[in-house]
PDB file of C-alpha atoms in Angstrom:
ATOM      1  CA  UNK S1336      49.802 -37.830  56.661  1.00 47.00           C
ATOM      2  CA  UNK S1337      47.716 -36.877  53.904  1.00 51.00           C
ATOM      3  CA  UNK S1338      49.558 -35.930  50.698  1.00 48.00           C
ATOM      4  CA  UNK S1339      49.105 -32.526  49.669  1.00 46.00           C
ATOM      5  CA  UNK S1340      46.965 -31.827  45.830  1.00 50.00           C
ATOM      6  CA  UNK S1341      49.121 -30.217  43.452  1.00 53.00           C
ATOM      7  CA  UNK S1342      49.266 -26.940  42.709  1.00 54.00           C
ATOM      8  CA  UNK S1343      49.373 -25.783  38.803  1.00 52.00           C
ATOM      9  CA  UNK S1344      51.009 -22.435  37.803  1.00 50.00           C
ATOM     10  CA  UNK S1345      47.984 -22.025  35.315  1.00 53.00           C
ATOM     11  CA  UNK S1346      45.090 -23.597  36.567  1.00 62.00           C
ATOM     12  CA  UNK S1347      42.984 -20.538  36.189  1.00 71.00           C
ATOM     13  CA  UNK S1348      43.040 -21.131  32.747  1.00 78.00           C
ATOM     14  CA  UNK S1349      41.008 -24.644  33.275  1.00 84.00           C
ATOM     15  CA  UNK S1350      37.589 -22.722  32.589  1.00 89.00           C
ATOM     16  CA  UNK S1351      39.073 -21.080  29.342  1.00 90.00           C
ATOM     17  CA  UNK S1352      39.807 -24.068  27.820  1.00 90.00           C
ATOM     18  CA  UNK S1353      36.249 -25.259  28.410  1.00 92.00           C
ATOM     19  CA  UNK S1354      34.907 -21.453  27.527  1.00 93.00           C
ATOM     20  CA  UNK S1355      36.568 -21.678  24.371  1.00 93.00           C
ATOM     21  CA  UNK S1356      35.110 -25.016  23.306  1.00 93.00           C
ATOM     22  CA  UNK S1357      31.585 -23.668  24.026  1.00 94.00           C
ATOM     23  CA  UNK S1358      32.481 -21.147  21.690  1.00 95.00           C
ATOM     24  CA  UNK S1359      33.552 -23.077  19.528  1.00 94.00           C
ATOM     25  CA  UNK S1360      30.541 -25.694  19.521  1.00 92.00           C
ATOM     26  CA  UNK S1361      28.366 -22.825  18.440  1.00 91.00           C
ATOM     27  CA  UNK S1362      30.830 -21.051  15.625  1.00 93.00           C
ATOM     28  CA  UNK S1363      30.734 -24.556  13.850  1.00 94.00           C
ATOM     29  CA  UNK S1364      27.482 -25.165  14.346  1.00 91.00           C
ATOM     30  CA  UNK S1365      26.348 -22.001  12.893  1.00 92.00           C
ATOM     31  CA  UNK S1366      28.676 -22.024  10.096  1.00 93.00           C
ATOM     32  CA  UNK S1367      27.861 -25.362   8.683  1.00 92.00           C
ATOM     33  CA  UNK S1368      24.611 -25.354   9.984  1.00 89.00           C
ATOM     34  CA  UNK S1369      23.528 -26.295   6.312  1.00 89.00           C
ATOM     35  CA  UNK S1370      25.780 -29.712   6.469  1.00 88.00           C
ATOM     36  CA  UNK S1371      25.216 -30.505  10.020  1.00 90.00           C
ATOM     37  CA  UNK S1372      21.411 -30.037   9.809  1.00 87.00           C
ATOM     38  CA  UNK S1373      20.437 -31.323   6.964  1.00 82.00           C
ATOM     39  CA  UNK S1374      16.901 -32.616   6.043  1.00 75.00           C
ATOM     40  CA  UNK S1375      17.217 -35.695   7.587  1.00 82.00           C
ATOM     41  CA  UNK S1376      20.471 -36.488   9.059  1.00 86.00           C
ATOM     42  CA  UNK S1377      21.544 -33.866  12.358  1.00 90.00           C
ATOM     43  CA  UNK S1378      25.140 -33.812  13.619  1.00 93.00           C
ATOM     44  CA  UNK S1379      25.581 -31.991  16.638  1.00 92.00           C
ATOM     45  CA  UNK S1380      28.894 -30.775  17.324  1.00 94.00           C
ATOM     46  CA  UNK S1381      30.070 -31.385  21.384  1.00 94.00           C
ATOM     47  CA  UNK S1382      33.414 -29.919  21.518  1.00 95.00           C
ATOM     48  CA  UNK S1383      31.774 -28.711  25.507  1.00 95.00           C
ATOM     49  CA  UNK S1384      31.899 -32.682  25.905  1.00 96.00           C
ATOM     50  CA  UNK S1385      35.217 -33.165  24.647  1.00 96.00           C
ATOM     51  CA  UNK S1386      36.499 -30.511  26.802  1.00 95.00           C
ATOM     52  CA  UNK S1387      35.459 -31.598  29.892  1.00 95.00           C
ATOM     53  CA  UNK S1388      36.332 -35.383  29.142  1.00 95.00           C
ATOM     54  CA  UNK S1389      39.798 -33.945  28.615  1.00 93.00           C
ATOM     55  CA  UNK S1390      39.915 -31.692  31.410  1.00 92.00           C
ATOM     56  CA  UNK S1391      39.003 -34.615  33.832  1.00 92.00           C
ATOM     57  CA  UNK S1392      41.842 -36.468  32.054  1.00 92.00           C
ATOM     58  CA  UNK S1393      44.485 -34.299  32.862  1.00 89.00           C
ATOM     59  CA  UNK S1394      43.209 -32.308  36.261  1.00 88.00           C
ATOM     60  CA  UNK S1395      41.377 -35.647  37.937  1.00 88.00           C
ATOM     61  CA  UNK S1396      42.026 -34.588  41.408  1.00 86.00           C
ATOM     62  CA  UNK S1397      40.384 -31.362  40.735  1.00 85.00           C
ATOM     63  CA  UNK S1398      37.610 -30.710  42.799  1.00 85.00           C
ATOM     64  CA  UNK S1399      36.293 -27.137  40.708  1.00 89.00           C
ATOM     65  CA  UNK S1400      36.048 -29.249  37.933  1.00 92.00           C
ATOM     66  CA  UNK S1401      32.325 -30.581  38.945  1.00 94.00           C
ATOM     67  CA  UNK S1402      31.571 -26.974  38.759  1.00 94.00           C
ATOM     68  CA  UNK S1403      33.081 -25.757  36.162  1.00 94.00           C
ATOM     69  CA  UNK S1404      31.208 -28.678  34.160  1.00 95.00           C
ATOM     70  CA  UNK S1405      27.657 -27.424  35.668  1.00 95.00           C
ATOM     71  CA  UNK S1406      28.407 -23.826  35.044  1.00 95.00           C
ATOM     72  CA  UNK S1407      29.197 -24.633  31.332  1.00 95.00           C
ATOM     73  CA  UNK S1408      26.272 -27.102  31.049  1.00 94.00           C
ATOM     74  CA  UNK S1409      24.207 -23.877  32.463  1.00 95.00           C
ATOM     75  CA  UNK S1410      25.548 -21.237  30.011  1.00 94.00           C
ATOM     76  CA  UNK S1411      24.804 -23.808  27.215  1.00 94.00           C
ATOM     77  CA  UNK S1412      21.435 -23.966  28.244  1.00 93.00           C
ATOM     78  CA  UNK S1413      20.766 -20.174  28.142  1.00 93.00           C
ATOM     79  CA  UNK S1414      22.953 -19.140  25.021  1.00 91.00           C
ATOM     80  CA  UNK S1415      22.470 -21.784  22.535  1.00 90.00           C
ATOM     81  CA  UNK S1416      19.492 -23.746  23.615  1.00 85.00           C
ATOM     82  CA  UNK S1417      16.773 -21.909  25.494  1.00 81.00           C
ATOM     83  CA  UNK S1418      15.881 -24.738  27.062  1.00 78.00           C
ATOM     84  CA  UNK S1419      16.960 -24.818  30.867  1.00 84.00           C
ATOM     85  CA  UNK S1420      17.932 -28.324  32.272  1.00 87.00           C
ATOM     86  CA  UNK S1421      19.020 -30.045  29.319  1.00 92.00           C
ATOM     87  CA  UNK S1422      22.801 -29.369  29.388  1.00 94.00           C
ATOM     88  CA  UNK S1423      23.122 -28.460  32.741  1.00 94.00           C
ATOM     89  CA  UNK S1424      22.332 -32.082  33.378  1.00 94.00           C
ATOM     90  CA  UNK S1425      24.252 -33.346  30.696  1.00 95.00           C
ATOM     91  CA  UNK S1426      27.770 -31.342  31.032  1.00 95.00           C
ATOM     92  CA  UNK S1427      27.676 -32.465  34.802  1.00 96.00           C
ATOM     93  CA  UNK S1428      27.092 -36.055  33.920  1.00 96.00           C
ATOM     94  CA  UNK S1429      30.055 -36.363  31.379  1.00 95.00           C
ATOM     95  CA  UNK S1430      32.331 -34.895  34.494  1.00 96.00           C
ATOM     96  CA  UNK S1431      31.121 -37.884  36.550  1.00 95.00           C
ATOM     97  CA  UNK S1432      30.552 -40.714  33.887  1.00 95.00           C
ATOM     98  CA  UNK S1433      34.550 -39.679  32.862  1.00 94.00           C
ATOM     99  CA  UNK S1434      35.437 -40.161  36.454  1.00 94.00           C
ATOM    100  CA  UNK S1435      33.899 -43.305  37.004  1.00 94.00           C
ATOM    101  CA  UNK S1436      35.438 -44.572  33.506  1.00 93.00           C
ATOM    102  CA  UNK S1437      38.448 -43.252  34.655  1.00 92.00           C
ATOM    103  CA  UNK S1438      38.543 -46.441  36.737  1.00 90.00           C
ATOM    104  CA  UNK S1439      39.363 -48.920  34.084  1.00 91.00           C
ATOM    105  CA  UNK S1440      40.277 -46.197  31.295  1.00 86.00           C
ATOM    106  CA  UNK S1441      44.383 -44.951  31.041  1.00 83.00           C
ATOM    107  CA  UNK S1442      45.019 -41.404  30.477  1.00 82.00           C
ATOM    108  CA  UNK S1443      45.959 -41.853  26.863  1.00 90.00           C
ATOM    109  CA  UNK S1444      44.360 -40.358  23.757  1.00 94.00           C
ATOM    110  CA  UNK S1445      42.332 -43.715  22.255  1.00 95.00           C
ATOM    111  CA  UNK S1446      40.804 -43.708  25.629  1.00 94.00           C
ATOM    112  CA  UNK S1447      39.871 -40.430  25.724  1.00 94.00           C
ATOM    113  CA  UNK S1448      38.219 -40.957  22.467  1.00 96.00           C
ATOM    114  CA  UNK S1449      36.339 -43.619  24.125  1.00 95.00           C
ATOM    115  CA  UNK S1450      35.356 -41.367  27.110  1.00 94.00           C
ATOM    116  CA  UNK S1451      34.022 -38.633  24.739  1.00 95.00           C
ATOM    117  CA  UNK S1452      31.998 -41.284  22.082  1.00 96.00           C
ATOM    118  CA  UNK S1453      30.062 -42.665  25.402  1.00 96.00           C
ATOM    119  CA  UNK S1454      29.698 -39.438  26.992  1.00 96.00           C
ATOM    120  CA  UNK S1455      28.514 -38.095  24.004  1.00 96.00           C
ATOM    121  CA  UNK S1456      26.083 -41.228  23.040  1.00 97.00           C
ATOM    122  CA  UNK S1457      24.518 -40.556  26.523  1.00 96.00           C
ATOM    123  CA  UNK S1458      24.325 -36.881  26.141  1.00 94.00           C
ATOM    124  CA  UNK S1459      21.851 -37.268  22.641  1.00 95.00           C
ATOM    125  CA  UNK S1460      20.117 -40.055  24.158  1.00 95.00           C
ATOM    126  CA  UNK S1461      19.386 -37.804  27.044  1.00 94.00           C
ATOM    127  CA  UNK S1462      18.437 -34.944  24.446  1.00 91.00           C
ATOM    128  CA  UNK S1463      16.061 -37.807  22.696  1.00 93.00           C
ATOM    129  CA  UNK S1464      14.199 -38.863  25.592  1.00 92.00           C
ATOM    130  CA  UNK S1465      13.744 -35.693  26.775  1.00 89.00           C
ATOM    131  CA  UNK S1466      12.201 -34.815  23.649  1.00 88.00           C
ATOM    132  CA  UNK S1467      10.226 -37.885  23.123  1.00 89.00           C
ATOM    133  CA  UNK S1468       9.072 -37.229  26.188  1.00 90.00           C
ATOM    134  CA  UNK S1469       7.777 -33.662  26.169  1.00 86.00           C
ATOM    135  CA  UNK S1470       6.330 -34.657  22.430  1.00 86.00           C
ATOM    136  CA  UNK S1471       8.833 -32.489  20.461  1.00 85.00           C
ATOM    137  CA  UNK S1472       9.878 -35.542  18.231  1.00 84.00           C
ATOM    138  CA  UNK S1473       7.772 -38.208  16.464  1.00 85.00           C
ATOM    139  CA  UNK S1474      10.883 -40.252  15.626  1.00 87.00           C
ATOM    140  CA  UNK S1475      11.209 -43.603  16.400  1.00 89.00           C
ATOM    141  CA  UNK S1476      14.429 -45.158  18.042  1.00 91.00           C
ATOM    142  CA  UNK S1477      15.496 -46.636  15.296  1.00 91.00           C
ATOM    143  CA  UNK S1478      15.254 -43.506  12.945  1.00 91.00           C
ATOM    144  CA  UNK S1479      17.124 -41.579  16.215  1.00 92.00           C
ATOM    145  CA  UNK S1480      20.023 -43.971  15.659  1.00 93.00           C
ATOM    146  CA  UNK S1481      20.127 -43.719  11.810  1.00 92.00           C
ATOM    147  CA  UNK S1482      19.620 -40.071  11.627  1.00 91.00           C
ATOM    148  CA  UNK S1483      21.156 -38.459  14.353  1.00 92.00           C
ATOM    149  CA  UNK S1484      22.895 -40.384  17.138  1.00 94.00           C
ATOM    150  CA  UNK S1485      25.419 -42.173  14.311  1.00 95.00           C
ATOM    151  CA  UNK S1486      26.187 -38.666  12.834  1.00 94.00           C
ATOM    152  CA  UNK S1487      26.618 -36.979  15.590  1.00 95.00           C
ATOM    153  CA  UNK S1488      28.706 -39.760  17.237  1.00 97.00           C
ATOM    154  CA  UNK S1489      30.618 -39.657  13.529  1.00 96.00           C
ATOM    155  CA  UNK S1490      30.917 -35.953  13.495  1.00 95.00           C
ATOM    156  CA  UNK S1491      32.816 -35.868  17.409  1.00 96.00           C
ATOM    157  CA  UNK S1492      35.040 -38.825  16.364  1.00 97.00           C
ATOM    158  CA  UNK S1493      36.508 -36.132  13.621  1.00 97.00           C
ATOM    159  CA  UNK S1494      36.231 -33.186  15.717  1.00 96.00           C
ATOM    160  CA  UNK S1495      38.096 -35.004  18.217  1.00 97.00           C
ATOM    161  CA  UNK S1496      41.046 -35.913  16.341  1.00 96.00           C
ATOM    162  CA  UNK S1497      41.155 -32.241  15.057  1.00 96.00           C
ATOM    163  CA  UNK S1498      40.911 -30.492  18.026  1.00 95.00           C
ATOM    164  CA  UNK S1499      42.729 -33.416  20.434  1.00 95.00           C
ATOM    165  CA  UNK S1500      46.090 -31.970  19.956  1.00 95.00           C
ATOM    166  CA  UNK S1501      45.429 -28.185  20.607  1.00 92.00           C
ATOM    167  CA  UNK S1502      42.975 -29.041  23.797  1.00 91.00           C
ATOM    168  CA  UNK S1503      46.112 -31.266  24.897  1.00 91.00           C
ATOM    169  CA  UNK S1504      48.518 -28.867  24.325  1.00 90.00           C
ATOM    170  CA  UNK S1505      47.007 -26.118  26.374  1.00 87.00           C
ATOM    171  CA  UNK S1506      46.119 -28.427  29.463  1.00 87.00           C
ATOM    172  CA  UNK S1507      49.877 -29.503  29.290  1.00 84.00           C
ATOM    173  CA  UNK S1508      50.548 -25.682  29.602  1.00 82.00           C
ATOM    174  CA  UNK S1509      47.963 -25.279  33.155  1.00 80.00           C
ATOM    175  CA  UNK S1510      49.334 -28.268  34.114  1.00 73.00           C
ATOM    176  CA  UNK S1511      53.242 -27.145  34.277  1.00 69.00           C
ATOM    177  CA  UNK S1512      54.274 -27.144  37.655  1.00 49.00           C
ATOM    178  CA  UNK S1513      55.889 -23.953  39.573  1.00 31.00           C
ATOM    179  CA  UNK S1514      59.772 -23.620  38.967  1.00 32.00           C
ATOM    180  CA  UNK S1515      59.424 -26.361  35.966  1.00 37.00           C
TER     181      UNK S1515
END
């Protein structure tokens, strides 16, 4: 007999979690837009990353989650970068790269940490060779690592350990059982 999934009390607040960390992504980015984006060095804040890697963490039998992930990767494409495909693609991807590291990963917070630096390493150099490729950067690889991929992957290490504890928090609250 096959085992029933579990049912959460809040688990319609799943997509708010992730809805507020878009939000957030963009607040930060526009209010230290002159520290983030500076003449050389870019830091991208990925808190939409983070969210996901954590909501695939706690929920991994969840089966909206893969949709939740390309709806958020969609609404990031057509409110912050006007650019369809890019996040949509990449949102997605850190649902099912956090799955498959889910594998050999624990559900504990350094590994989480570890889920979000890859999945956020392969989101930029997605964003890189997508530029390269349509010729909307000159840089070289090497000036990619140096000037954006380290400080961005810099950048999500702190916002991580800020925002961990809160983004833990409320997916301990959707994942409380009924009667608990």
């Amino acid at each position: 007999m096959k085992a029933q999934p579990r049912q959460y009390q809040h688990r319609w607040l799943l997509p708010l979690v992730i809805a507020v960390n878009f939000f957030l992504d963009g607040s930060l980015s526009l209010v230290f837009s002159n520290l983030f984006y500076d003449n050389n060095l870019q830091m991208a804040p990925q808190l939409i990353l983070l969210s996901v890697v954590m909501c695939t963490f706690a929920f991994p039998e969840s089966k909206m989650l893969f949709w939740y992930a390309l709806i958020a990767g969609l609404a990031y494409d057509l409110f912050y970068t006007g650019l369809l495909g890019q996040y949509t693609l990449i949102v997605p991807l850190t649902y099912l790269i956090t799955k498959a590291l889910m594998n050999y990963f624990l559900p504990s917070m350094v590994y989480e940490l570890g889920a979000d630096i890859i999945s956020v390493l392969v989101g930029q150099a997605i964003l890189y060779f997508l530029a390269h490729f349509f010729g909307m950067t000159q840089a070289g690889v090497g000036q990619f690592i140096s000037n954006a991929l380290a400080p961005t992957i810099i950048l999500n290490v702190v916002l991580f350990l800020i925002f961990y504890w809160p983004n833990k928090w409320a997916l301990h609250f959707i994942h409380r059982n009924h009667g608990r």
